[in-house]
Every structure is written in C-alpha cells, then in structure tokens.
Short mmCIF file of C-alpha atoms in Angstrom, two decimals:
data_model
loop_
_atom_site.label_atom_id
_atom_site.label_comp_id
_atom_site.label_asym_id
_atom_site.label_seq_id
_atom_site.Cartn_x
_atom_site.Cartn_y
_atom_site.Cartn_z
CA UNK U 18 12.29 65.84 235.65
CA UNK U 19 15.45 63.86 236.43
CA UNK U 20 18.58 65.31 238.05
CA UNK U 21 21.07 64.98 234.89
CA UNK U 22 24.80 65.68 234.81
CA UNK U 23 26.02 69.15 233.37
CA UNK U 24 28.60 66.98 231.22
CA UNK U 25 26.03 65.88 228.92
CA UNK U 26 23.78 68.95 228.72
CA UNK U 27 23.58 70.43 225.09
CA UNK U 28 20.44 72.65 225.17
CA UNK U 29 20.48 73.21 221.16
CA UNK U 30 17.29 74.78 219.65
CA UNK U 31 15.95 73.36 216.21
CA UNK U 32 13.69 75.58 214.32
CA UNK U 33 10.11 74.01 214.21
CA UNK U 34 10.16 74.16 210.27
CA UNK U 35 13.63 72.37 210.19
CA UNK U 36 12.12 69.67 211.97
CA UNK U 37 8.80 69.17 210.36
CA UNK U 38 10.88 68.96 207.23
CA UNK U 39 13.03 66.44 208.30
CA UNK U 40 10.53 64.19 209.96
CA UNK U 41 8.14 64.59 206.78
CA UNK U 42 5.21 65.95 208.45
CA UNK U 43 2.22 66.29 206.23
CA UNK U 44 -0.48 69.16 206.84
CA UNK U 45 -2.33 67.15 209.51
CA UNK U 46 0.65 66.53 211.61
CA UNK U 47 1.76 70.12 211.38
CA UNK U 48 -2.19 70.86 212.44
CA UNK U 49 -1.96 68.49 215.38
CA UNK U 50 1.26 69.74 216.91
CA UNK U 51 0.48 73.64 216.14
CA UNK U 52 0.99 74.14 220.09
CA UNK U 53 4.57 73.36 219.91
CA UNK U 54 6.54 76.52 220.75
CA UNK U 55 9.98 75.27 220.85
CA UNK U 56 11.90 72.26 220.38
CA UNK U 57 15.52 71.33 221.93
CA UNK U 58 17.99 68.70 222.12
CA UNK U 59 18.73 69.14 225.92
CA UNK U 60 20.77 66.43 226.41
CA UNK U 61 23.04 63.41 224.85
CA UNK U 62 24.09 60.84 226.95
CA UNK U 63 27.04 58.41 225.57
CA UNK U 64 29.95 56.09 226.64
CA UNK U 65 32.60 59.12 226.28
CA UNK U 66 30.54 61.83 228.60
CA UNK U 67 29.15 59.27 231.13
CA UNK U 68 31.85 56.57 231.24
CA UNK U 69 29.09 53.92 231.17
CA UNK U 70 29.58 51.18 229.24
CA UNK U 71 27.42 50.90 226.10
CA UNK U 72 25.82 47.74 225.41
CA UNK U 73 22.62 47.53 223.31
CA UNK U 74 21.96 51.13 224.52
CA UNK U 75 24.41 53.18 222.75
CA UNK U 76 23.54 56.91 223.44
CA UNK U 77 20.30 58.29 225.26
CA UNK U 78 18.62 61.57 223.85
CA UNK U 79 16.53 64.18 225.60
CA UNK U 80 14.12 66.31 223.77
CA UNK U 81 12.59 68.97 225.57
CA UNK U 82 9.46 70.34 223.64
CA UNK U 83 7.75 73.76 224.87
CA UNK U 84 4.15 73.89 224.62
CA UNK U 85 1.36 76.48 224.52
CA UNK U 86 -1.13 74.55 226.03
CA UNK U 87 -1.59 71.25 228.15
CA UNK U 88 -2.34 69.03 224.68
CA UNK U 89 0.53 66.49 224.29
CA UNK U 90 1.23 66.38 220.45
CA UNK U 91 1.81 62.55 220.59
CA UNK U 92 1.91 61.67 216.90
CA UNK U 93 4.34 64.28 216.37
CA UNK U 94 6.28 62.77 219.25
CA UNK U 95 6.06 59.36 217.78
CA UNK U 96 7.18 60.62 214.51
CA UNK U 97 10.14 62.40 216.00
CA UNK U 98 10.57 59.25 217.93
CA UNK U 99 11.35 57.15 215.04
CA UNK U 100 13.47 59.32 213.27
CA UNK U 101 15.87 59.05 215.82
CA UNK U 102 18.04 55.72 215.76
CA UNK U 103 19.05 55.99 219.91
CA UNK U 104 16.77 55.79 222.61
CA UNK U 105 15.00 58.95 223.63
CA UNK U 106 13.54 60.62 226.73
CA UNK U 107 11.02 63.75 226.04
CA UNK U 108 10.57 66.27 228.18
CA UNK U 109 7.47 68.30 227.51
CA UNK U 110 6.79 71.64 229.56
CA UNK U 111 4.10 73.91 229.54
CA UNK U 112 3.91 77.29 231.84
CA UNK U 113 5.59 75.85 235.06
CA UNK U 114 4.70 72.41 234.93
CA UNK U 115 6.33 69.43 232.63
CA UNK U 116 6.00 65.98 232.17
CA UNK U 117 8.62 63.06 231.03
CA UNK U 118 7.74 60.01 228.76
CA UNK U 119 9.79 57.79 226.91
CA UNK U 120 9.33 54.13 225.35
CA UNK U 121 12.08 51.87 223.98
CA UNK U 122 11.57 51.83 220.21
CA UNK U 123 14.54 49.37 219.11
CA UNK U 124 17.37 47.08 220.57
CA UNK U 125 19.98 46.01 218.81
CA UNK U 126 18.63 47.86 215.85
CA UNK U 127 14.96 45.76 216.14
CA UNK U 128 11.70 47.52 216.65
CA UNK U 129 10.14 46.51 219.98
CA UNK U 130 6.71 46.36 219.09
CA UNK U 131 5.19 45.48 223.11
CA UNK U 132 7.23 48.57 224.49
CA UNK U 133 4.65 51.17 225.07
CA UNK U 134 5.12 55.05 226.49
CA UNK U 135 5.53 55.29 229.80
CA UNK U 136 4.85 58.89 231.16
CA UNK U 137 4.81 60.99 234.24
CA UNK U 138 2.15 63.18 235.36
CA UNK U 139 2.33 66.68 235.05
CA UNK U 140 4.34 68.20 237.63
CA UNK U 141 6.44 71.46 239.09
CA UNK U 142 9.56 71.98 237.13
CA UNK U 143 12.19 71.39 239.99
CA UNK U 144 10.44 68.11 241.58
CA UNK U 145 13.42 66.51 240.39
CA UNK U 146 13.99 62.71 240.18
CA UNK U 147 17.37 61.27 241.12
CA UNK U 148 19.03 58.86 238.91
CA UNK U 149 20.57 55.90 241.04
CA UNK U 150 24.29 54.88 240.13
CA UNK U 151 24.56 52.81 237.09
CA UNK U 152 27.24 50.59 235.29
CA UNK U 153 25.91 50.74 231.74
CA UNK U 154 23.58 52.81 229.60
CA UNK U 155 21.30 50.12 229.43
CA UNK U 156 20.77 50.15 233.21
CA UNK U 157 20.35 53.95 233.05
CA UNK U 158 17.69 53.66 230.14
CA UNK U 159 16.23 50.69 232.03
CA UNK U 160 15.79 52.97 235.24
CA UNK U 161 14.61 55.91 233.17
CA UNK U 162 11.78 53.70 231.58
CA UNK U 163 10.67 52.32 234.98
CA UNK U 164 10.91 55.57 236.87
CA UNK U 165 7.22 55.95 235.83
CA UNK U 166 6.44 52.55 235.90
CA UNK U 167 4.36 50.78 239.04
CA UNK U 168 6.86 47.86 238.66
CA UNK U 169 10.61 49.01 238.95
CA UNK U 170 13.65 47.12 237.11
CA UNK U 171 15.77 45.19 239.13
CA UNK U 172 19.34 46.13 239.74
CA UNK U 173 21.49 45.13 236.53
CA UNK U 174 18.24 43.69 234.68
CA UNK U 175 18.67 43.49 231.03
CA UNK U 176 16.55 45.93 229.29
CA UNK U 177 14.50 43.36 227.18
CA UNK U 178 13.83 41.43 230.18
CA UNK U 179 12.45 44.16 232.21
CA UNK U 180 10.50 45.28 229.35
CA UNK U 181 8.90 41.49 229.29
CA UNK U 182 8.41 40.86 233.05
CA UNK U 183 6.92 44.41 233.37
CA UNK U 184 4.59 43.85 230.40
CA UNK U 185 3.48 40.37 232.13
CA UNK U 186 3.10 41.82 235.33
CA UNK U 187 0.88 44.24 234.04
CA UNK U 188 -1.34 41.35 232.38
CA UNK U 189 -1.42 39.46 235.80
CA UNK U 190 -2.87 42.34 237.65
CA UNK U 191 -5.62 42.20 234.65
CA UNK U 192 -6.03 38.62 234.91
CA UNK U 193 -6.19 38.91 238.92
CA UNK U 194 -8.78 41.44 238.96
CA UNK U 195 -10.99 39.89 236.69
CA UNK U 196 -10.69 36.38 238.24
CA UNK U 197 -11.55 38.02 241.66
CA UNK U 198 -14.68 39.37 240.00
CA UNK U 199 -15.75 36.05 238.84
CA UNK U 200 -14.90 34.29 241.71
CA UNK U 201 -17.37 36.94 243.53
CA UNK U 202 -20.39 36.27 241.09
CA UNK U 203 -20.30 32.74 240.33
CA UNK U 204 -22.67 30.38 242.13
CA UNK U 205 -21.48 27.25 240.95
CA UNK U 206 -18.95 25.67 243.47
CA UNK U 207 -17.10 23.66 240.95
CA UNK U 208 -16.51 26.66 238.96
CA UNK U 209 -15.35 28.80 242.08
CA UNK U 210 -12.90 26.13 242.49
CA UNK U 211 -11.35 26.25 238.90
CA UNK U 212 -11.36 30.40 239.02
CA UNK U 213 -9.68 30.13 242.64
CA UNK U 214 -7.02 27.50 241.10
CA UNK U 215 -6.43 30.02 238.34
CA UNK U 216 -5.90 32.96 240.74
CA UNK U 217 -3.40 31.45 242.54
CA UNK U 218 -1.62 30.24 240.05
CA UNK U 219 -1.65 33.95 238.72
CA UNK U 220 -0.63 35.33 242.49
CA UNK U 221 2.18 32.95 242.34
CA UNK U 222 3.56 33.96 238.96
CA UNK U 223 3.29 37.41 240.27
CA UNK U 224 5.18 36.60 243.25
CA UNK U 225 7.83 34.90 241.40
CA UNK U 226 8.12 37.51 239.09
CA UNK U 227 8.46 40.39 241.80
CA UNK U 228 11.17 38.01 243.47
CA UNK U 229 15.06 38.91 241.74
CA UNK U 230 16.67 36.20 243.84
CA UNK U 231 13.82 33.43 242.98
CA UNK U 232 14.32 34.22 239.04
CA UNK U 233 18.00 34.27 239.30
CA UNK U 234 17.79 30.74 241.08
CA UNK U 235 15.58 29.29 238.34
CA UNK U 236 17.98 30.31 235.55
CA UNK U 237 20.97 28.72 237.17
CA UNK U 238 18.59 25.83 237.41
CA UNK U 239 17.53 25.94 234.06
CA UNK U 240 21.33 26.15 233.03
CA UNK U 241 22.39 23.29 235.17
CA UNK U 242 19.35 20.96 233.37
CA UNK U 243 20.82 21.92 230.25
CA UNK U 244 24.11 21.38 230.91
CA UNK U 245 23.18 17.88 232.08
CA UNK U 246 20.60 16.72 229.37
CA UNK U 247 23.75 18.08 226.99
CA UNK U 248 22.21 21.20 225.42
CA UNK U 249 25.45 22.49 226.87
CA UNK U 250 27.89 23.40 224.18
CA UNK U 251 31.43 24.55 224.63
CA UNK U 252 32.42 27.49 222.98
#
C-alpha cells in the first residue's frame, strides 16, 4: 500500500446493503461480489487537506474492500468506480495480503475510454510504496496511476499526456515484438528490409517517448513554427 498522510485518513465503513442500493446493484452483481466482507472510504485527498493545487483532478478517494477470498469482484468495483465522480484508488485486502488498483475514468468531466485499470500484484500488508513530492493533485494521481505501470510518468507530466504516452509505449512494445518475429521468419530479402525499416522506426519512436527532454524540445520547436507560420494568436 502507499504511505499516505494521516490528515487525509477517514476509515468510514459503509454497510454493504447501502452500497448495493446506492449503485443500483442487481442480483447478478450481488452474487458475483458476495465475497466482500466490508467496505470503507479509507482516505480522501483534496486541496484543503493536502495543500496541493487542484487542476483537472479535484479529489482522490481511496476505497478499502475486505474480501473473504482472493477473487477480486471487478464488476462491482467498476460500477462503484463509475458512481464516484472523482478519481478512485481501490485497496483490496484478503487475509494478510493486499493489492491496489486504479484507472482514470474522467478528466474535466469527460470519460477517458482508453485508460485501463492498473493494479499491483498481491503483496503483504506493510510492503509500502513511498509517494514522491508533488505540487498538484494531478501529479499525485499521475504517480498513483503509474506506480504499477512499466512506464512511469515524467515529473510534472499532465495526466492526459501520460495516459496517451503509456498507451502508445505498450502498443510499440507489441509492434516491436511482432516485427522482430516477422524478421526472424521471413525468407525474402525485400520483405526483411521493409520489416527492419519499420522496426527501426518503432524503436526510434519508443526512444523519443522515453526521453522527456526530447519531447519538451519538440514542443518548443512546434510552438515556434506555429508562431512563424502565423498560427499563433494573441490572447
């Protein structure tokens, strides 16, 4: 679990029957989540209790769900997540183990359809992850979302940009792997040359996406070119 400040600690239990009613759970959802023992709102992060600037992320809610077995009731979690208008992190516990999971579901009030749940492995309670300093709630949530992602957010990276970049990096990994196998199996030299060209482009793009300075420089150049071409407008 993350090491979280005590001033954001709530630990308020909600009767499961009341939660089912609030989210409009049907019999199928109730049956699939019958291993839930207890549910709490564990932490609430906002500008007031963290002194962090709130931009697109206004609050972060941590739900703790205690289970009687290791089956994670993902359908229940998804429905509960959609009912909360703020970013949510789920702390799932069973016996002396826990896993954490989250997915950005809306930014500036809009659904983020391409964001997927990122989750940790089951780990012993007490194997805590330290949260680095942040200036905004957006940066804080960006770290939480990226904590169990292979590709980490850059310092100060906007959440929308991080989601797009990490999604593209995963797609590039798939393309690199697929193209490498195609090269190994291809017998025609012309095709091998084509595949190698594509592979080099994928690798170059991946290298670019992993280099914060190169990306920042590209944005500066793009802004200058826009100004020179007359696309820049005075405020």
